[in-house]
Amino acid sequence: MSIISTDITRAKAILEQNDLVAIPTETVYGLAGNIYSEKAIKAIFETKKRPFFNPLIVHIPHINYLENVASYVPEKARQLAEAFWPGSLTLVLPKKANIPDLITAGKDTVAVRIPNHPLTLKLLESLDFPLAAPSANPFGSISPTTAKHVETYFKNDIQMVLDGGPCQHGIESTIVGFEGENPVVYRLGSIALEDLEAVVGSILVKNKKEQAPDAPGMLERHYAPKTQTILVDSVIEEIKKHPGEKIGVLAFKTPVQDSTVAYHIILSENGNLNEAAARLYDALHDMDKQDLDVIIAERLPDYGLGRSINDRLERATVST
Ligand code: TXA
Ligand code: MG
């Protein structure tokens, strides 16, 4: 029997028993549990096989709830929250003492956002606790952007995926922390850097592990297909290096004319970066099912969401 359902009342009941439900958001599906339940939070880490040093994002229903989670909100954090919530912005702020250490991996900060999905907002409003929700994939794998992706990963592990359709944005939230009063981007994501800067002025990006010891989740290899994946500027040149192999090509907008390519996905025929982001993970899930020897991915233009997509593709192509 399928675990996919649109029954929000059932989702609420499962969460109130401190069990897990996968929830839709505008970015990716999350594996959600009660932030105040040790049972639920441990189950999140165990189900994902996620190391305990990697903290979770707290999802709240409205901006007034922020004071229950954060002990201090810098002025620029407030401006960003007002501009982008509900939405794909996660703020890392000094935490309130009652936020469990399991959520924050023992750190004195907490990551928090208001997701922008009607079903999940309704669910959050009906609960009397916030939801911790990492992306609903096994640690290191491609994030899920449909209920079906989650079911494929976790049908034997969780009771329910709340079906909210395909995720509108398709890559994770942009994570912003603070050095004193100054914002710093720890993870590029669904909100373009340029859009944040339009609100608060220029922002540093520290999304590499060595630059950001404060962002423990920024692993080099992540979001990775099982098939060997290569990120290049010129797909045509790379194809020549793989004679006799079964090649998949993930191109931005222009198909390559090469009869040796076995499988081809175009992210956006119109060259629209939002559309490309929305399709990225589904394309990688799809490619991974085609029994290919290699996936050759084309680098996108390095601005707007193109930058966030390139960040994901770079991590997806680090080999172990
Ligand atoms: O779009 C999203 O953010 C999705 C949806 C479900 O909301 N969630 C998501 O969660 O991407 P996850 O667990 O896959 O990624 C959370 C990231 C990790 O890299 C983690 O290290 C970082 O947030 N993080 C969480 N708490 C933090 C903190 N206190 N300081 C720095 N980084 C933190
Ligand atoms: Mg994740």
Short mmCIF file of C-alpha atoms and ligand atoms in Angstrom, two decimals:
data_model
loop_
_atom_site.label_atom_id
_atom_site.label_comp_id
_atom_site.label_asym_id
_atom_site.label_seq_id
_atom_site.Cartn_x
_atom_site.Cartn_y
_atom_site.Cartn_z
CA MET A 1 0.00 0.00 0.00
CA SER A 2 1.21 3.50 -0.79
CA ILE A 3 2.26 5.75 2.07
CA ILE A 4 1.40 8.84 -0.03
CA SER A 5 -1.69 10.70 1.19
CA THR A 6 -3.25 14.17 1.30
CA ASP A 7 -4.90 13.54 4.70
CA ILE A 8 -3.65 16.42 6.81
CA THR A 9 -5.63 15.28 9.89
CA ARG A 10 -3.79 11.99 9.82
CA ALA A 11 -0.45 13.77 9.40
CA LYS A 12 -1.23 15.82 12.52
CA ALA A 13 -2.17 12.70 14.52
CA ILE A 14 1.05 10.89 13.56
CA LEU A 15 3.19 13.92 14.47
CA GLU A 16 1.37 14.27 17.82
CA GLN A 17 2.39 10.69 18.60
CA ASN A 18 5.97 11.83 18.02
CA ASP A 19 6.32 9.76 14.87
CA LEU A 20 7.54 11.12 11.52
CA VAL A 21 5.71 12.44 8.45
CA ALA A 22 7.36 13.62 5.24
CA ILE A 23 5.99 17.07 4.38
CA PRO A 24 5.91 19.14 1.20
CA THR A 25 7.59 22.54 1.12
CA GLU A 26 8.24 24.93 -1.75
CA THR A 27 11.92 23.85 -1.80
CA VAL A 28 12.16 20.07 -1.23
CA TYR A 29 10.21 17.51 0.83
CA GLY A 30 11.20 17.41 4.52
CA LEU A 31 11.27 14.52 7.00
CA ALA A 32 9.36 16.13 9.86
CA GLY A 33 9.07 15.54 13.60
CA ASN A 34 8.21 17.40 16.84
CA ILE A 35 11.27 19.46 17.84
CA TYR A 36 10.54 18.86 21.55
CA SER A 37 10.36 15.06 21.28
CA GLU A 38 13.61 13.17 21.74
CA LYS A 39 11.96 10.10 20.21
CA ALA A 40 10.98 11.99 17.05
CA ILE A 41 14.32 13.73 16.60
CA LYS A 42 16.32 10.54 17.11
CA ALA A 43 14.06 8.85 14.54
CA ILE A 44 14.87 11.60 12.00
CA PHE A 45 18.62 11.03 12.39
CA GLU A 46 18.23 7.24 12.30
CA THR A 47 15.91 7.19 9.28
CA LYS A 48 18.23 9.45 7.26
CA LYS A 49 21.42 7.83 8.64
CA ARG A 50 22.53 11.38 9.30
CA PRO A 51 25.45 12.03 11.65
CA PHE A 52 24.44 13.75 14.90
CA PHE A 53 26.91 16.61 14.33
CA ASN A 54 24.70 17.95 11.54
CA PRO A 55 21.93 20.18 13.01
CA LEU A 56 18.31 20.46 11.81
CA ILE A 57 16.16 23.36 10.57
CA VAL A 58 13.18 24.32 12.76
CA HIS A 59 10.02 25.10 10.75
CA ILE A 60 7.61 27.59 12.37
CA PRO A 61 4.12 28.74 11.32
CA HIS A 62 4.47 32.54 11.60
CA ILE A 63 6.95 35.28 12.38
CA ASN A 64 5.61 35.89 15.90
CA TYR A 65 6.76 32.39 16.80
CA LEU A 66 10.39 33.40 16.23
CA GLU A 67 10.73 34.74 19.77
CA ASN A 68 10.08 31.22 21.13
CA VAL A 69 13.05 29.88 19.18
CA ALA A 70 15.68 32.66 18.92
CA SER A 71 17.11 34.65 21.84
CA TYR A 72 18.32 37.53 19.65
CA VAL A 73 17.33 38.74 16.19
CA PRO A 74 19.77 41.16 14.45
CA GLU A 75 18.13 44.05 12.59
CA LYS A 76 19.15 42.66 9.19
CA ALA A 77 17.72 39.25 10.11
CA ARG A 78 14.40 40.90 10.83
CA GLN A 79 14.49 42.75 7.50
CA LEU A 80 15.23 39.53 5.63
CA ALA A 81 12.50 37.62 7.50
CA GLU A 82 9.97 40.33 6.70
CA ALA A 83 10.98 40.36 3.05
CA PHE A 84 11.13 36.60 2.41
CA TRP A 85 8.91 34.73 4.91
CA PRO A 86 7.01 32.57 4.34
CA GLY A 87 9.69 31.38 1.92
CA SER A 88 12.97 29.74 1.13
CA LEU A 89 15.18 31.64 3.55
CA THR A 90 16.64 29.94 6.64
CA LEU A 91 18.09 32.18 9.36
CA VAL A 92 20.72 30.92 11.80
CA LEU A 93 20.25 32.84 15.06
CA PRO A 94 21.29 32.57 18.73
CA LYS A 95 18.99 29.92 20.21
CA LYS A 96 16.57 30.01 23.12
CA ALA A 97 17.68 27.74 25.96
CA ASN A 98 14.69 25.41 25.56
CA ILE A 99 15.66 24.33 22.02
CA PRO A 100 17.00 20.77 22.47
CA ASP A 101 20.71 20.17 21.85
CA LEU A 102 19.83 17.31 19.50
CA ILE A 103 18.26 19.84 17.11
CA THR A 104 21.24 22.19 17.10
CA ALA A 105 24.00 19.55 17.42
CA GLY A 106 24.98 21.22 20.69
CA LYS A 107 25.57 24.60 19.04
CA ASP A 108 24.33 27.83 20.59
CA THR A 109 22.54 28.79 17.36
CA VAL A 110 19.36 27.49 15.76
CA ALA A 111 18.33 27.44 12.09
CA VAL A 112 14.72 28.52 11.48
CA ARG A 113 12.34 29.20 8.59
CA ILE A 114 8.66 29.52 7.63
CA PRO A 115 8.06 27.25 4.63
CA ASN A 116 5.79 28.55 1.89
CA HIS A 117 3.48 25.67 1.10
CA PRO A 118 -0.26 25.92 1.86
CA LEU A 119 -0.65 22.35 3.20
CA THR A 120 2.39 22.52 5.44
CA LEU A 121 1.51 25.99 6.74
CA LYS A 122 -1.94 24.66 7.65
CA LEU A 123 -0.36 21.67 9.37
CA LEU A 124 2.10 23.85 11.32
CA GLU A 125 -0.70 26.18 12.43
CA SER A 126 -2.68 23.21 13.74
CA LEU A 127 0.18 21.83 15.86
CA ASP A 128 1.35 23.21 19.19
CA PHE A 129 5.01 22.53 18.43
CA PRO A 130 7.33 23.45 15.48
CA LEU A 131 8.68 20.79 13.12
CA ALA A 132 12.29 19.86 12.59
CA ALA A 133 12.62 18.85 8.94
CA PRO A 134 15.77 17.97 7.06
CA SER A 135 15.39 17.07 3.41
CA ALA A 136 13.65 13.66 3.18
CA ASN A 137 16.53 11.67 1.63
CA PRO A 138 19.14 9.32 3.03
CA PHE A 139 22.23 11.28 4.08
CA GLY A 140 24.21 12.44 1.01
CA SER A 141 21.62 11.38 -1.60
CA ILE A 142 19.62 13.51 -4.05
CA SER A 143 16.92 15.57 -2.30
CA PRO A 144 13.27 14.67 -3.02
CA THR A 145 11.02 17.07 -4.95
CA THR A 146 7.98 14.79 -5.30
CA ALA A 147 6.07 12.57 -2.84
CA LYS A 148 7.06 9.62 -5.01
CA HIS A 149 10.79 10.34 -4.55
CA VAL A 150 10.27 10.17 -0.77
CA GLU A 151 8.23 6.99 -1.01
CA THR A 152 10.98 5.32 -3.02
CA TYR A 153 13.51 6.17 -0.29
CA PHE A 154 11.48 5.55 2.86
CA LYS A 155 8.40 3.39 2.20
CA ASN A 156 9.55 0.85 4.78
CA ASP A 157 10.56 3.43 7.38
CA ILE A 158 7.79 6.02 7.76
CA GLN A 159 3.99 5.90 7.92
CA MET A 160 3.10 8.76 5.63
CA VAL A 161 4.18 11.28 2.99
CA LEU A 162 1.85 14.27 2.89
CA ASP A 163 1.40 14.88 -0.83
CA GLY A 164 1.63 18.54 -1.81
CA GLY A 165 2.56 18.01 -5.45
CA PRO A 166 5.96 18.67 -7.03
CA CYS A 167 8.02 21.31 -5.16
CA GLN A 168 7.77 24.71 -6.79
CA HIS A 169 11.39 25.83 -6.31
CA GLY A 170 13.13 22.46 -6.27
CA ILE A 171 16.35 23.29 -4.42
CA GLU A 172 16.85 23.88 -0.70
CA SER A 173 16.44 27.15 1.17
CA THR A 174 19.22 29.73 1.23
CA ILE A 175 20.85 29.68 4.70
CA VAL A 176 21.96 32.99 6.22
CA GLY A 177 23.84 33.27 9.52
CA PHE A 178 25.33 36.30 11.26
CA GLU A 179 28.79 37.45 12.25
CA GLY A 180 27.79 40.06 14.78
CA GLU A 181 25.20 42.12 12.93
CA ASN A 182 26.43 41.13 9.44
CA PRO A 183 24.71 38.48 7.34
CA VAL A 184 26.76 35.61 5.85
CA VAL A 185 25.42 33.04 3.36
CA TYR A 186 26.25 29.47 4.51
CA ARG A 187 24.29 27.68 1.79
CA LEU A 188 23.29 29.05 -1.61
CA GLY A 189 19.71 28.08 -2.36
CA SER A 190 16.29 28.92 -3.69
CA ILE A 191 16.55 32.65 -3.03
CA ALA A 192 19.24 34.23 -5.21
CA LEU A 193 22.05 36.09 -3.47
CA GLU A 194 21.20 39.19 -5.53
CA ASP A 195 17.66 39.21 -4.09
CA LEU A 196 18.96 39.10 -0.50
CA GLU A 197 21.46 41.87 -1.27
CA ALA A 198 18.68 44.06 -2.63
CA VAL A 199 17.24 44.07 0.91
CA VAL A 200 20.30 44.28 3.20
CA GLY A 201 23.28 45.26 1.01
CA SER A 202 26.30 43.15 0.19
CA ILE A 203 26.62 39.72 1.84
CA LEU A 204 29.64 37.43 2.20
CA VAL A 205 29.31 33.84 0.95
CA LYS A 206 31.07 31.24 3.11
CA ASN A 207 29.69 27.99 1.81
CA LYS A 208 32.83 25.88 1.77
CA LYS A 209 33.64 23.66 4.71
CA GLU A 210 36.99 25.32 5.38
CA GLN A 211 35.43 28.80 5.37
CA ALA A 212 32.45 27.96 7.51
CA PRO A 213 33.13 25.71 10.46
CA ASP A 214 29.82 27.12 11.75
CA ALA A 215 27.85 25.42 8.98
CA PRO A 216 28.56 21.75 9.60
CA GLY A 217 26.31 20.51 6.81
CA MET A 218 28.30 21.98 3.94
CA LEU A 219 29.90 18.70 2.95
CA GLU A 220 31.94 18.40 -0.19
CA ARG A 221 29.99 15.44 -1.50
CA HIS A 222 26.22 15.74 -1.26
CA TYR A 223 23.09 15.65 -3.44
CA ALA A 224 24.81 12.85 -5.32
CA PRO A 225 23.45 10.39 -7.87
CA LYS A 226 24.79 6.82 -7.66
CA THR A 227 25.98 7.11 -11.27
CA GLN A 228 29.37 8.78 -11.78
CA THR A 229 28.61 12.43 -12.57
CA ILE A 230 30.90 15.01 -14.21
CA LEU A 231 30.33 18.79 -14.33
CA VAL A 232 31.78 20.58 -17.38
CA ASP A 233 31.66 23.79 -19.40
CA SER A 234 31.64 21.93 -22.72
CA VAL A 235 29.56 18.76 -22.95
CA ILE A 236 30.71 18.07 -26.52
CA GLU A 237 34.38 18.02 -25.47
CA GLU A 238 33.67 15.72 -22.51
CA ILE A 239 31.69 13.24 -24.62
CA LYS A 240 34.85 12.58 -26.68
CA LYS A 241 36.57 11.29 -23.53
CA HIS A 242 34.00 8.50 -23.05
CA PRO A 243 33.99 6.33 -26.18
CA GLY A 244 31.85 3.22 -25.89
CA GLU A 245 30.22 4.34 -22.63
CA LYS A 246 26.49 4.74 -22.03
CA ILE A 247 26.31 8.52 -21.59
CA GLY A 248 23.54 10.68 -20.08
CA VAL A 249 23.64 14.41 -20.72
CA LEU A 250 22.08 16.98 -18.40
CA ALA A 251 22.09 20.22 -20.40
CA PHE A 252 20.87 23.69 -19.45
CA LYS A 253 18.94 24.79 -22.55
CA THR A 254 20.60 23.52 -25.72
CA PRO A 255 20.55 19.82 -26.65
CA VAL A 256 23.85 18.38 -27.90
CA GLN A 257 23.74 16.84 -31.35
CA ASP A 258 25.60 13.61 -30.76
CA SER A 259 24.19 10.23 -31.65
CA THR A 260 26.27 8.44 -29.01
CA VAL A 261 24.30 10.07 -26.16
CA ALA A 262 21.93 7.46 -24.70
CA TYR A 263 19.79 9.75 -22.54
CA HIS A 264 19.25 13.47 -22.60
CA ILE A 265 17.54 15.96 -20.27
CA ILE A 266 17.21 19.70 -20.90
CA LEU A 267 16.60 21.71 -17.71
CA SER A 268 14.96 24.69 -19.38
CA GLU A 269 14.49 25.15 -23.12
CA ASN A 270 13.93 28.88 -22.57
CA GLY A 271 17.05 29.23 -20.45
CA ASN A 272 14.98 30.10 -17.38
CA LEU A 273 17.05 29.56 -14.22
CA ASN A 274 13.99 29.18 -11.95
CA GLU A 275 12.65 26.43 -14.16
CA ALA A 276 16.07 24.78 -14.26
CA ALA A 277 16.25 24.77 -10.44
CA ALA A 278 12.76 23.33 -10.15
CA ARG A 279 13.68 20.45 -12.48
CA LEU A 280 17.22 19.72 -11.29
CA TYR A 281 16.67 16.99 -8.68
CA ASP A 282 13.92 15.23 -10.61
CA ALA A 283 16.31 15.13 -13.57
CA LEU A 284 19.06 13.59 -11.42
CA HIS A 285 16.63 11.02 -9.94
CA ASP A 286 15.52 10.18 -13.47
CA MET A 287 19.09 9.89 -14.84
CA ASP A 288 20.05 7.60 -11.98
CA LYS A 289 17.38 5.10 -13.06
CA GLN A 290 18.69 4.80 -16.65
CA ASP A 291 21.58 2.45 -15.95
CA LEU A 292 24.13 4.87 -17.44
CA ASP A 293 27.92 4.66 -17.15
CA VAL A 294 28.32 8.39 -16.73
CA ILE A 295 26.23 11.56 -16.39
CA ILE A 296 27.76 14.64 -18.04
CA ALA A 297 26.23 17.81 -16.58
CA GLU A 298 26.64 21.23 -18.15
CA ARG A 299 27.63 24.12 -15.88
CA LEU A 300 25.01 26.90 -15.76
CA PRO A 301 25.62 30.66 -15.94
CA ASP A 302 27.08 31.70 -12.59
CA TYR A 303 24.51 34.24 -11.41
CA GLY A 304 21.08 34.16 -9.77
CA LEU A 305 19.83 30.62 -9.23
CA GLY A 306 22.47 29.43 -11.71
CA ARG A 307 24.98 29.88 -8.91
CA SER A 308 22.91 27.77 -6.51
CA ILE A 309 22.43 25.05 -9.13
CA ASN A 310 26.18 24.97 -9.87
CA ASP A 311 26.84 24.62 -6.14
CA ARG A 312 24.61 21.51 -6.02
CA LEU A 313 26.15 20.04 -9.17
CA GLU A 314 29.66 20.60 -7.84
CA ARG A 315 28.82 18.63 -4.69
CA ALA A 316 27.00 15.96 -6.71
CA THR A 317 30.10 15.38 -8.82
CA VAL A 318 32.69 14.95 -6.07
CA SER A 319 33.70 11.30 -6.25
CA THR A 320 34.29 9.24 -3.13
O1 TXA B 1 14.80 23.92 2.02
C1 TXA B 1 15.21 23.46 3.09
O2 TXA B 1 15.91 24.09 3.87
C2 TXA B 1 14.78 22.01 3.42
C3 TXA B 1 13.27 22.01 3.67
C4 TXA B 1 12.74 20.66 4.08
O3 TXA B 1 12.93 23.00 4.59
N1 TXA B 1 15.51 21.51 4.54
C5 TXA B 1 16.83 21.21 4.47
O4 TXA B 1 17.35 20.64 5.62
O5 TXA B 1 17.50 21.40 3.49
P1 TXA B 1 18.74 19.86 5.65
O6 TXA B 1 18.79 19.26 7.02
O7 TXA B 1 18.85 18.95 4.52
O8 TXA B 1 19.80 20.99 5.60
C6 TXA B 1 19.94 21.85 6.72
C7 TXA B 1 21.25 22.55 6.67
C8 TXA B 1 22.42 21.63 6.99
O9 TXA B 1 23.47 21.92 6.09
C9 TXA B 1 22.79 22.04 8.41
O10 TXA B 1 24.15 21.83 8.68
C10 TXA B 1 22.42 23.51 8.41
O11 TXA B 1 21.23 23.55 7.69
N2 TXA B 1 22.17 23.99 9.78
C11 TXA B 1 21.16 23.65 10.62
N3 TXA B 1 21.29 24.25 11.80
C12 TXA B 1 22.40 25.02 11.73
C13 TXA B 1 23.08 25.90 12.63
N4 TXA B 1 22.66 26.10 13.89
N5 TXA B 1 24.19 26.51 12.19
C14 TXA B 1 24.65 26.33 10.92
N6 TXA B 1 24.07 25.51 10.03
C15 TXA B 1 22.95 24.87 10.42
MG MG B 2 19.65 17.86 2.88
#
